[in-house]
Coordinates of C-alpha atoms and ligand atoms in Angstrom, one line a residue:
M168 CA -24.7 -94.4 14.4
S169 CA -24.7 -95.7 18.0
G170 CA -24.2 -92.4 19.8
L171 CA -21.4 -90.3 21.0
H172 CA -18.1 -92.1 21.6
H173 CA -16.3 -89.2 23.2
V174 CA -15.9 -85.4 23.3
G175 CA -12.3 -84.2 22.5
I176 CA -10.9 -81.2 24.4
A177 CA -7.7 -79.3 23.6
V178 CA -5.7 -78.5 26.7
D179 CA -2.4 -76.7 27.6
D180 CA -1.5 -78.9 30.6
L181 CA -2.6 -82.6 30.5
D182 CA -1.8 -83.4 34.1
A183 CA -3.7 -80.4 35.3
A184 CA -6.7 -81.1 33.0
I185 CA -6.9 -84.8 34.2
A186 CA -6.8 -83.7 37.9
N187 CA -9.5 -81.1 37.2
Y188 CA -11.8 -83.6 35.4
E189 CA -11.2 -86.1 38.3
A190 CA -12.0 -83.5 40.9
L191 CA -15.0 -81.9 39.1
F192 CA -16.6 -84.9 37.5
G193 CA -15.2 -88.0 39.1
A194 CA -13.4 -89.0 35.8
S195 CA -10.9 -91.8 35.7
V196 CA -8.1 -92.3 33.2
E197 CA -8.9 -95.2 30.8
H198 CA -5.8 -94.8 28.5
R199 CA -3.0 -92.3 28.2
E200 CA -0.5 -92.2 25.4
T201 CA 1.9 -90.0 23.5
V202 CA 1.7 -90.2 19.7
P203 CA 4.6 -88.2 18.1
D204 CA 3.4 -88.6 14.5
Q205 CA 0.0 -87.0 15.5
G206 CA 1.8 -84.4 17.6
V207 CA -0.2 -85.1 20.7
E208 CA -0.2 -86.5 24.2
A209 CA -3.7 -87.7 24.9
A210 CA -5.8 -89.2 27.8
L211 CA -9.1 -90.9 27.4
L212 CA -11.1 -90.4 30.5
R213 CA -14.2 -92.3 31.6
V214 CA -17.1 -90.5 33.3
G215 CA -19.7 -93.0 34.0
G216 CA -20.7 -94.6 30.7
S217 CA -19.2 -91.7 28.7
R218 CA -15.7 -90.6 27.6
V219 CA -13.8 -87.3 27.4
E220 CA -10.5 -87.2 25.3
L221 CA -8.0 -84.6 26.5
L222 CA -5.4 -83.6 23.9
R223 CA -2.2 -81.7 24.6
P224 CA -0.1 -80.7 21.6
L225 CA 3.6 -81.8 21.7
E226 CA 4.6 -78.8 19.5
P227 CA 2.9 -75.5 18.4
D228 CA 3.1 -76.5 14.8
T229 CA 0.7 -79.5 15.0
P230 CA -3.0 -79.6 14.3
V231 CA -3.9 -79.4 18.0
G232 CA -1.2 -76.8 18.6
R233 CA -2.5 -74.6 15.9
F234 CA -6.1 -75.0 17.2
L235 CA -4.9 -73.9 20.7
A236 CA -3.1 -70.9 19.3
K237 CA -6.1 -69.8 17.3
R238 CA -9.0 -70.7 19.7
G239 CA -7.5 -71.4 23.1
P240 CA -8.3 -74.4 25.3
G241 CA -11.7 -76.0 24.9
L242 CA -13.9 -78.2 22.7
H243 CA -11.9 -79.6 19.8
H244 CA -14.1 -82.3 18.3
V245 CA -17.1 -84.5 18.8
A246 CA -16.8 -88.3 18.1
F247 CA -19.6 -90.5 17.0
E248 CA -19.4 -94.3 17.3
V249 CA -20.2 -96.2 14.2
A250 CA -20.1 -99.8 13.0
D251 CA -18.1 -99.1 9.8
V252 CA -16.0 -95.9 9.5
A253 CA -15.2 -96.5 5.8
A254 CA -18.9 -96.9 5.0
E255 CA -19.8 -93.6 6.8
L256 CA -17.0 -91.7 5.1
A257 CA -18.1 -93.1 1.7
R258 CA -21.7 -92.2 2.3
L259 CA -20.7 -88.6 3.1
R260 CA -18.2 -88.4 0.2
A261 CA -21.0 -89.5 -2.2
D262 CA -23.1 -86.6 -0.8
G263 CA -20.3 -84.1 -1.5
V264 CA -19.6 -83.5 2.1
Q265 CA -16.2 -81.9 2.9
L266 CA -14.1 -84.5 4.7
I267 CA -10.6 -84.4 6.3
D268 CA -10.1 -88.2 5.9
E269 CA -11.2 -89.8 2.6
E270 CA -10.4 -93.2 4.1
P271 CA -10.3 -94.5 7.7
R272 CA -7.0 -94.3 9.6
Q273 CA -5.5 -95.4 12.8
G274 CA -6.5 -92.9 15.5
L275 CA -5.5 -92.7 19.2
F276 CA -5.7 -95.7 21.5
G277 CA -5.8 -98.1 18.5
L278 CA -9.2 -96.9 17.3
Q279 CA -10.1 -96.7 13.6
V280 CA -11.2 -93.2 12.9
G281 CA -12.1 -90.7 10.2
F282 CA -12.7 -86.9 10.5
V283 CA -15.4 -84.7 8.9
H284 CA -14.4 -81.1 8.2
P285 CA -15.9 -78.5 10.5
E286 CA -17.2 -76.6 7.5
A287 CA -19.7 -79.4 7.0
T288 CA -21.0 -79.4 10.5
G289 CA -21.4 -75.7 11.3
G290 CA -18.0 -75.2 13.0
V291 CA -17.3 -78.3 15.1
L292 CA -14.8 -80.9 13.9
A293 CA -16.5 -84.3 13.9
E294 CA -14.9 -87.8 14.2
F295 CA -16.2 -91.2 13.4
V296 CA -14.9 -94.0 15.6
G297 CA -15.3 -97.7 14.8
R298 CA -16.7 -100.1 17.3
Ligands
CO316 CO1 -11.2 -88.1 19.3

């Protein structure tokens, strides 16, 4: 575990959220992309040596859309950077931890990712991101 890779935030308006993070925290956009099969438009922002991922749902009936409807804008997930996503998922699976992804998959911005269920963490969705 090499530390936090990013914090994921669900937003209603991506342009407004980017402008807000730029004005409040001096953030700059590192990547921005629309991923129809994941139902999101996303921006990865850089703030110094750290990153914030802003997520806007493309439709209400998507994972982030359902999250927004239920909980409103705000913290969506916390992502930890690891050397080997498959190994981390296998380690947790062997311990009986509730996972969303049994195997690594292609995440946003070409990253290899795997998600841990919020039930396992006390309420916050957790993501592993490969280096
Ligand atoms: Co993420």
